[in-house]
mmCIF file of C-alpha atoms in Angstrom:
data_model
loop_
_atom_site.group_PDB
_atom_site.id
_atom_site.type_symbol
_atom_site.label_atom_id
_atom_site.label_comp_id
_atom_site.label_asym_id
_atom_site.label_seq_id
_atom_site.Cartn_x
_atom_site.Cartn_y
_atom_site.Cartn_z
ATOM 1 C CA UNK A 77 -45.224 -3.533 -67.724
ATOM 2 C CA UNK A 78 -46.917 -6.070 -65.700
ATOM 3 C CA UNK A 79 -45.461 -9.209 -64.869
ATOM 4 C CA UNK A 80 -46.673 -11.995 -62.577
ATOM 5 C CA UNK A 81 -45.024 -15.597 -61.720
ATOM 6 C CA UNK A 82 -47.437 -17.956 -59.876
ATOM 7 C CA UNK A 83 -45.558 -21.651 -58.775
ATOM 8 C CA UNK A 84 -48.516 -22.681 -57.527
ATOM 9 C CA UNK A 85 -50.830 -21.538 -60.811
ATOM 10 C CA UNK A 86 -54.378 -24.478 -59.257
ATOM 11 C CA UNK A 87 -54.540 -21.236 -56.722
ATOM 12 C CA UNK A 88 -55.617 -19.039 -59.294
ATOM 13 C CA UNK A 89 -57.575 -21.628 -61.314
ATOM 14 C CA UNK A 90 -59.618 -21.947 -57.991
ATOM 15 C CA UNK A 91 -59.735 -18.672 -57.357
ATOM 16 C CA UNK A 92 -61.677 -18.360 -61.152
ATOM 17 C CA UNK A 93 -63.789 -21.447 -60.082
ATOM 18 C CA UNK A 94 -64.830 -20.053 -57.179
ATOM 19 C CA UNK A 95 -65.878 -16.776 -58.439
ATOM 20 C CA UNK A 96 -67.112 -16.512 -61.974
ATOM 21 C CA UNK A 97 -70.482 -17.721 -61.177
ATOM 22 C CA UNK A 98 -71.379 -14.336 -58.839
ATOM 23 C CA UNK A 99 -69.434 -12.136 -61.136
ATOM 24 C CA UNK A 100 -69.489 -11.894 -65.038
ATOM 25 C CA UNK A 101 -67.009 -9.110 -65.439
ATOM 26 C CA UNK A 102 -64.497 -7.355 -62.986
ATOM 27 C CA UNK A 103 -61.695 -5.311 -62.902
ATOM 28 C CA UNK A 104 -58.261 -6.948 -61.566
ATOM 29 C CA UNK A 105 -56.068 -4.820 -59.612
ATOM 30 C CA UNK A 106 -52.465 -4.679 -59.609
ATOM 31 C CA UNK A 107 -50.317 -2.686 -57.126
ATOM 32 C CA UNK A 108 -47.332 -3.078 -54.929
ATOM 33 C CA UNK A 109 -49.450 -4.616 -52.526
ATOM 34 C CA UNK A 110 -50.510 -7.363 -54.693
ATOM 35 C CA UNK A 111 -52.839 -8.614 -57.360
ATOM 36 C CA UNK A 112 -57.156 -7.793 -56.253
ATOM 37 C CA UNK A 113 -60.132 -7.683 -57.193
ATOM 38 C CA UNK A 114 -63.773 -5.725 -55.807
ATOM 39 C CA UNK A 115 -66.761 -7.107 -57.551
ATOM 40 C CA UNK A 116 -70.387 -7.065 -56.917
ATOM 41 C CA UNK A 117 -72.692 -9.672 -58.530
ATOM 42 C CA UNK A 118 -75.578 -8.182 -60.822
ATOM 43 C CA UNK A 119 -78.048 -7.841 -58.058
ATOM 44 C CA UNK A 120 -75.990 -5.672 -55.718
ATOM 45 C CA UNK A 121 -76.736 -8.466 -52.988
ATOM 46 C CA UNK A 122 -72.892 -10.393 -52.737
ATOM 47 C CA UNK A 123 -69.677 -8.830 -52.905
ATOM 48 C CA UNK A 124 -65.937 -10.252 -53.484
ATOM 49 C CA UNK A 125 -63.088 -8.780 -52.585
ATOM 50 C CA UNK A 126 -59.768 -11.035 -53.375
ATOM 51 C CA UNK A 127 -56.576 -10.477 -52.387
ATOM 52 C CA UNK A 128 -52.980 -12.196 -53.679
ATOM 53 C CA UNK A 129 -50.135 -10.803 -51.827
ATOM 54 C CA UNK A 130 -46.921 -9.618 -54.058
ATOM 55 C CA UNK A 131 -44.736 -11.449 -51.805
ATOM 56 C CA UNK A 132 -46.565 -14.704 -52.661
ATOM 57 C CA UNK A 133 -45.523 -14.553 -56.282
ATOM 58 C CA UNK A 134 -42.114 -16.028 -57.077
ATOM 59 C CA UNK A 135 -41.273 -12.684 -59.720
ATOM 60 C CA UNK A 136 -43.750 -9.516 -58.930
ATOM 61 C CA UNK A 137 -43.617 -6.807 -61.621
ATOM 62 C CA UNK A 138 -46.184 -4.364 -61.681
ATOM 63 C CA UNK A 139 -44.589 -0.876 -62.854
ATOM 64 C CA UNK A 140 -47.627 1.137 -62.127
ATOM 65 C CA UNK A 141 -50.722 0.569 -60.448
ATOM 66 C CA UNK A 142 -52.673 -0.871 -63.264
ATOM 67 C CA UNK A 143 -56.526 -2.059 -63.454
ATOM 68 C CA UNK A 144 -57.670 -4.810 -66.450
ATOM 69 C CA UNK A 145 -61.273 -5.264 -67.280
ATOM 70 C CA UNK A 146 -61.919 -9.107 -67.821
ATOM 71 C CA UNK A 147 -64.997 -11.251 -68.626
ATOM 72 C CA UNK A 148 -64.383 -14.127 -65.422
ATOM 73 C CA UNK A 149 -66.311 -16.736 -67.630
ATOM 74 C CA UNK A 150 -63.433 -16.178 -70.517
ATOM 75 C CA UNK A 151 -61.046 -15.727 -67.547
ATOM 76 C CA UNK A 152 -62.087 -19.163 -66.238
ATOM 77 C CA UNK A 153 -61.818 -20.520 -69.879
ATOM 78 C CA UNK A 154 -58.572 -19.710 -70.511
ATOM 79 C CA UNK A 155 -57.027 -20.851 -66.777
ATOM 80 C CA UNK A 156 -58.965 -24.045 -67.309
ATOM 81 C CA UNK A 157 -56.307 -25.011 -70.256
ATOM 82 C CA UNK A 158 -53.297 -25.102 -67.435
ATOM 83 C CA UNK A 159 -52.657 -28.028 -65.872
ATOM 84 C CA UNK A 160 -53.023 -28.402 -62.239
ATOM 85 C CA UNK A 161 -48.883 -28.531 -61.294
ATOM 86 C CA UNK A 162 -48.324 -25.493 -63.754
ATOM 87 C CA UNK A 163 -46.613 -22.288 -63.157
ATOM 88 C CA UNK A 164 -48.467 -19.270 -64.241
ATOM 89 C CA UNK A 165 -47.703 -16.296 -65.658
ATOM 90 C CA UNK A 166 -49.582 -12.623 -66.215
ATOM 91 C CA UNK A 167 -48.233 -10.321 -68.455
ATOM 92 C CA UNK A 168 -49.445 -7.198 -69.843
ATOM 93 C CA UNK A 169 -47.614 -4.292 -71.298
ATOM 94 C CA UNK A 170 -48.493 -1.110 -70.466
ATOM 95 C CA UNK A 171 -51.436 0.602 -72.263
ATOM 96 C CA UNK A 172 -52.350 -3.058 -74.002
ATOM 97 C CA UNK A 173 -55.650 -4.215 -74.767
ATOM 98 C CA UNK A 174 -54.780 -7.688 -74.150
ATOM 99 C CA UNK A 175 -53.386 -9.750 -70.762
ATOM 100 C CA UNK A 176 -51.343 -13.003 -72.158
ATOM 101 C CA UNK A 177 -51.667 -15.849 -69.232
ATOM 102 C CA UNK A 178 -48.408 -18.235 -69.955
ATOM 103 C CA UNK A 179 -48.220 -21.874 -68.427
ATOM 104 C CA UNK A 180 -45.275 -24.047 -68.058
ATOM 105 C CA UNK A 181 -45.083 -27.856 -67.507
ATOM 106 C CA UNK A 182 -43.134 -28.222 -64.123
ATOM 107 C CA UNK A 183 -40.603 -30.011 -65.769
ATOM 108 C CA UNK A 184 -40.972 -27.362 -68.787
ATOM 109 C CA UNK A 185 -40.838 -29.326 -71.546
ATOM 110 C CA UNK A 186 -44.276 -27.986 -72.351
ATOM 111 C CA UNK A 187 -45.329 -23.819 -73.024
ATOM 112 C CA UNK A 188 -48.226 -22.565 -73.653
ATOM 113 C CA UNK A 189 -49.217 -18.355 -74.095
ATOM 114 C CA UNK A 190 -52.965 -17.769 -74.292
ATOM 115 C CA UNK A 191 -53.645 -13.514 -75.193
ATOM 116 C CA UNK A 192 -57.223 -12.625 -73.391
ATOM 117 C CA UNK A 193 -58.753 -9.480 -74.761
ATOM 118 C CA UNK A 194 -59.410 -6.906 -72.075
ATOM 119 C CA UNK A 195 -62.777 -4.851 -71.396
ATOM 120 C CA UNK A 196 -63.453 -1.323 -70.461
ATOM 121 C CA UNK A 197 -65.481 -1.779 -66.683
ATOM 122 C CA UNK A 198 -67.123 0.698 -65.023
ATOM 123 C CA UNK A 199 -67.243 -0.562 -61.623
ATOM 124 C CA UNK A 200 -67.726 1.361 -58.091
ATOM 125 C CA UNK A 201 -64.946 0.577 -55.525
ATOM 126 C CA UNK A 202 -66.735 0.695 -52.332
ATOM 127 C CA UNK A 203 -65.108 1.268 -49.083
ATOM 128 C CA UNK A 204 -65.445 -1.925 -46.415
ATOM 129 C CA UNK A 205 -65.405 -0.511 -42.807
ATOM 130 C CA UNK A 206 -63.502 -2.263 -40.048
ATOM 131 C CA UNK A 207 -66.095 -3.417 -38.280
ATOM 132 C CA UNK A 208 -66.438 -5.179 -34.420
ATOM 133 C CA UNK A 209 -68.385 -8.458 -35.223
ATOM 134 C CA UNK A 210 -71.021 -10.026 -33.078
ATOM 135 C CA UNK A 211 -69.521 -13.784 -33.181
ATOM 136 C CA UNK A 212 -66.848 -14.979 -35.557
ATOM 137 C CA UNK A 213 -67.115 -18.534 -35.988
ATOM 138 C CA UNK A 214 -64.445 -21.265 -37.710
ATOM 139 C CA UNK A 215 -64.957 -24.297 -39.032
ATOM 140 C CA UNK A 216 -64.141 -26.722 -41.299
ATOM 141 C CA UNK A 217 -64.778 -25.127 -45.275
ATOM 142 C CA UNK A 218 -65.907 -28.755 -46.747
ATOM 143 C CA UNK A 219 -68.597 -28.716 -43.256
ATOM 144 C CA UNK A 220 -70.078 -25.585 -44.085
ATOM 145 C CA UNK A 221 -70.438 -26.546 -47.495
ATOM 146 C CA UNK A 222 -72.557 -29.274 -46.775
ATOM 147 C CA UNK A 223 -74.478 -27.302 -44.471
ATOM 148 C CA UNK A 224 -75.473 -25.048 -47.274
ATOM 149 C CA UNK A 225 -76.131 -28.061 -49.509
ATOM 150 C CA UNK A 226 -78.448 -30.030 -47.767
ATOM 151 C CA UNK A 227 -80.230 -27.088 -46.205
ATOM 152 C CA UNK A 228 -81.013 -25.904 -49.979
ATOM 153 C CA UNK A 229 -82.755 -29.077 -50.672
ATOM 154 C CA UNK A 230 -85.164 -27.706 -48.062
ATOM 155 C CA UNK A 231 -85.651 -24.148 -48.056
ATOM 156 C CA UNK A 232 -84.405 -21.081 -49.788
ATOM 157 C CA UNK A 233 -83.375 -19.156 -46.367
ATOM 158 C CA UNK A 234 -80.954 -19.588 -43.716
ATOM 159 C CA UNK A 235 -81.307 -18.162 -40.308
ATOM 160 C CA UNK A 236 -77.775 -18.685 -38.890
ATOM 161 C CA UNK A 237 -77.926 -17.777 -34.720
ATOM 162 C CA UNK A 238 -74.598 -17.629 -32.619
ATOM 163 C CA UNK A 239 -75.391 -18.245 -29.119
ATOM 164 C CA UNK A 240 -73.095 -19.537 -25.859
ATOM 165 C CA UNK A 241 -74.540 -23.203 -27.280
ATOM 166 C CA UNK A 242 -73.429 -23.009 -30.616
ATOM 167 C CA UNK A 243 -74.226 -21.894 -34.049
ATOM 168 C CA UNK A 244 -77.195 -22.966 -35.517
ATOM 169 C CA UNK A 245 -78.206 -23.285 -39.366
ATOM 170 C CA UNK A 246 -82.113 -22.872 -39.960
ATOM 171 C CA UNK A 247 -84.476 -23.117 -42.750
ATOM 172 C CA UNK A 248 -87.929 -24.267 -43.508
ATOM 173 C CA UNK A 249 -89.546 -24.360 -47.304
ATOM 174 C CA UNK A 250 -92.798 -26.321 -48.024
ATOM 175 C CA UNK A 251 -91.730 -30.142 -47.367
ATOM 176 C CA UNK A 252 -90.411 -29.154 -43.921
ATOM 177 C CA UNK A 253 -87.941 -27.579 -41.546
ATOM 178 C CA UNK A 254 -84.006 -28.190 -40.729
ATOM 179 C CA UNK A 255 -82.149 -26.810 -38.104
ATOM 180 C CA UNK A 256 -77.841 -27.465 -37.640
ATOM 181 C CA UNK A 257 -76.328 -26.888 -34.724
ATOM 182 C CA UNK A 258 -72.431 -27.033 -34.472
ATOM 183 C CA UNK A 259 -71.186 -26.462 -31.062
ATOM 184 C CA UNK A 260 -67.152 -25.504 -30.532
ATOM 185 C CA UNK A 261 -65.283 -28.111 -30.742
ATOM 186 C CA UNK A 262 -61.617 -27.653 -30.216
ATOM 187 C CA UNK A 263 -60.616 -31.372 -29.218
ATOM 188 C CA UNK A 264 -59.882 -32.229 -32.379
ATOM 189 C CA UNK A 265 -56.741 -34.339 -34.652
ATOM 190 C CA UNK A 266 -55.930 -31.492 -36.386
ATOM 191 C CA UNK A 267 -56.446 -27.610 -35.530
ATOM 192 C CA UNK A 268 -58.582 -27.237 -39.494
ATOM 193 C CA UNK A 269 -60.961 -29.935 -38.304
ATOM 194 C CA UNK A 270 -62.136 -27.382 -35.110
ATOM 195 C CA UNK A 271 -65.163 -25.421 -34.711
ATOM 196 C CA UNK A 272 -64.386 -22.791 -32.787
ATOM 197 C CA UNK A 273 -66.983 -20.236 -32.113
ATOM 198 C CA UNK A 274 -65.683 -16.603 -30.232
ATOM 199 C CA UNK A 275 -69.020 -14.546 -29.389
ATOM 200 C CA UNK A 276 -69.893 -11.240 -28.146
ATOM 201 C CA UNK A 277 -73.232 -10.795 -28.296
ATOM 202 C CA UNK A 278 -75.393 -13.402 -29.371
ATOM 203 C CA UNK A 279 -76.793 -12.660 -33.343
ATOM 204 C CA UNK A 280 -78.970 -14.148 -35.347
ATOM 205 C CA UNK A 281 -79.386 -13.108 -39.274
ATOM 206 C CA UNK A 282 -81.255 -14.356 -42.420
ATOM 207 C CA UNK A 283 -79.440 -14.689 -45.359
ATOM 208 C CA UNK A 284 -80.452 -16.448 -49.117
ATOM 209 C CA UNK A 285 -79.010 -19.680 -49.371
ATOM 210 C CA UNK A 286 -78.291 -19.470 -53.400
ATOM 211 C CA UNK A 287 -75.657 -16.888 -52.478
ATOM 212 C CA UNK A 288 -73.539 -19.115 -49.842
ATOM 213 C CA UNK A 289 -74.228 -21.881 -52.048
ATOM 214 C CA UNK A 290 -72.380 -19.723 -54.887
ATOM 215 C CA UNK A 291 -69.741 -18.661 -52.393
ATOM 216 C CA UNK A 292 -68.472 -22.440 -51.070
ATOM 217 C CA UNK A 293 -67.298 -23.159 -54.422
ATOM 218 C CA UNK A 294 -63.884 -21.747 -53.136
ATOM 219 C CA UNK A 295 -64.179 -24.544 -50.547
ATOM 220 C CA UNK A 296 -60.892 -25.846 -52.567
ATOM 221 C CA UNK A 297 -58.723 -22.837 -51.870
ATOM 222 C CA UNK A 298 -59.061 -23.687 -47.722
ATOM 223 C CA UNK A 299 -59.537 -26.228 -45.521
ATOM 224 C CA UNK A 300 -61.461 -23.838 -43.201
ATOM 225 C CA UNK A 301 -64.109 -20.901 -43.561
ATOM 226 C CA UNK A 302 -64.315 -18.037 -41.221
ATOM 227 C CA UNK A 303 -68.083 -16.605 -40.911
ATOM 228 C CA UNK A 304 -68.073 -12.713 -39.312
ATOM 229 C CA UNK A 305 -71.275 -12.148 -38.303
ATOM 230 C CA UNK A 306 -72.989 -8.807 -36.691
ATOM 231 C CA UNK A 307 -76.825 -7.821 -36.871
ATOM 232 C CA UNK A 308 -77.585 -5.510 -39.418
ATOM 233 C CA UNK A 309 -74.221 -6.140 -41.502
ATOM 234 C CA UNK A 310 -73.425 -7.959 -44.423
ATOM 235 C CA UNK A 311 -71.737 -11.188 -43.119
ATOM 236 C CA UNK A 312 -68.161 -11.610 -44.331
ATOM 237 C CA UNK A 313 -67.925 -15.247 -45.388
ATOM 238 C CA UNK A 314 -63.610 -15.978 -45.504
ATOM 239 C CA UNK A 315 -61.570 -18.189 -47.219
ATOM 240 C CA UNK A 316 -57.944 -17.596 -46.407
ATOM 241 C CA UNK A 317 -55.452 -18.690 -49.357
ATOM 242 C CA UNK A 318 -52.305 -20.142 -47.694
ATOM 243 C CA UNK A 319 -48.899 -17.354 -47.631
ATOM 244 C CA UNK A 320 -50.986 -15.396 -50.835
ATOM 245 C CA UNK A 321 -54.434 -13.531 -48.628
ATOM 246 C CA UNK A 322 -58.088 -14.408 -48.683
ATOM 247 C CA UNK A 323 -60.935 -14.361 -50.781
ATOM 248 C CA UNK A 324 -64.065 -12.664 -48.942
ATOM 249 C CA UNK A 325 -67.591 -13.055 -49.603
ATOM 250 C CA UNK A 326 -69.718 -10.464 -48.311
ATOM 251 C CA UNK A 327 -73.333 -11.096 -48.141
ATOM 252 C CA UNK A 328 -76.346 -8.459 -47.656
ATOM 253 C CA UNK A 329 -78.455 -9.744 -44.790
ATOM 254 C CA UNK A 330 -82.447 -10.256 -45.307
ATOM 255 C CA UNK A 331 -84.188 -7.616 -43.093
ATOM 256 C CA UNK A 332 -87.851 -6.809 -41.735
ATOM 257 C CA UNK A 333 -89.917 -4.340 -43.162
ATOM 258 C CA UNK B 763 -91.299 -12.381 -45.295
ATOM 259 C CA UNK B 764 -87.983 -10.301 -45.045
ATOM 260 C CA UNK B 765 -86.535 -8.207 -46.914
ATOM 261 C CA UNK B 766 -83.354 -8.763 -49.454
ATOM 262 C CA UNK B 767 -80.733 -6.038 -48.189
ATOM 263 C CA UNK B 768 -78.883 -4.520 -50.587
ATOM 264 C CA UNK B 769 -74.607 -4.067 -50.313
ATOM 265 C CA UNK B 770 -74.825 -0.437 -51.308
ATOM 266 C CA UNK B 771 -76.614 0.324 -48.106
ATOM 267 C CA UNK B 772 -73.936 -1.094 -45.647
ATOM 268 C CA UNK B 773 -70.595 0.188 -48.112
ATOM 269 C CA UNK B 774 -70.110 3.285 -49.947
ATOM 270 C CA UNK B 775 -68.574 4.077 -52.706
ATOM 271 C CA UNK B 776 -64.868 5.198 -52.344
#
């Protein structure tokens, strides 16, 4: 028996909106620790690894460790049908072939059960070493997605390079050339408005743009974005979701012959 | 031009 309460049920509309375009269909999974997921896109370039803590739910049920198949587009589908203030709710019996998502009204006057059919997925958990990163930069989420937005009008490529002067957004495609540089800034209103940049070792990588195009749609789950960056590695791209964990986009870098 | 790394190269399957 699997039972989940979710107050805040936008967070996991968001987290749908924010991932269904990489992935088509993933495997949730459901232990003590919380509700996750570890998906690849189709081309093996981007992964996603989400995590919702237990303790974030208001009622946490999950009798055994339990993974459910699901097509994200449905997924997305059926969340899209719960209002905004709604409280949602995951239930699945044990051994069923279907996952019933119920919303209620905050002031519950109005309940609705949608049943999902489940999928058999074969999918390959892979194991994420801890790594040391080069730089780690912060800044504001809505920032970095207009980074990647205007810089795709240009080219198809980013080079992103941490140095001590900042971190600097590159590309060049057939009209022209763009370069970004945000330097730290830490005299800011408020601490999500910073840029603060902690380096190493200076890096510099080349990544497709589509991909962190694809990944700022969870720019509504956090105000800021956390880019891990080391040469050689994928770079973690991290969106933390307030009291609940993170969604993590991790991104194969473009490399030399 | 470079290369498209792949995620299987950096991760392994667990």
């Amino acid at each position: 028996m699997l039972e989940l309460r979710l107050v805040q049920g936008s967070l996991l509309k968001k987290v749908l909106e924010a991932v269904k375009d990489l992935v088509n269909d993933a495997n949730f999974d459901c232990s003590a620790t919380g509700f996750s997921l570890q998906a690849m896109d189709s081309s093996h370039v981007a992964l996603v690894a989400l995590l919702l803590r237990s303790e974030g739910f208001e009622h946490y049920r999950c009798d055994r460790n339990i993974s459910m198949g699901m097509n994200l587009g449905n997924m997305a589908k059926m969340l899209k049908c719960a209002g905004n203030d709604d409280i949602i709710t995951l239930k699945a019996d044990d051994g069923s072939d279907v996952v019933t998502f119920m919303f209620e009204s905050p002031t519950q006057d109005k309940i609705a059960d949608f049943e999902m059919k489940l999928m058999d997925i074969d999918s390959e958990h892979l194991g994420i070493p801890e790594a040391e990163y080069h730089a780690i930069v912060r800044m504001p989420s809505s920032e970095f997605a207009r980074i990647c937005k205007d810089l795709s009008s240009i080219g198809d490529t980013v080079v992103i390079s941490v140095t001590k002067e900042g971190v600097k957004f590159s590309t060049r495609g057939d009209i022209g050339t763009a370069n970004i540089v945000c330097r730290q800034n830490t005299t800011v209103d408020k601490p999500e408005e910073a840029t603060v940049i902690e380096m190493n070792e200076p890096v510099s990588l080349t990544f497709a743009l589509r991909y962190f195009n694809s990944f700022t749609k969870a720019t509504p789950l956090s105000n800021t974005v956390t880019l891990s960056l080391s040469s050689e590695l994928p770079v973690v791209v991290e969106y933390k979701i307030a009291e609940m964990g993170y969604i993590r986009f991790y991104l194969a870098p473009k490399i030399e012959d | 031009d470079p290369k498209q790394g792949n995620i299987l190269s950096f991760f392994k399957k667990s």
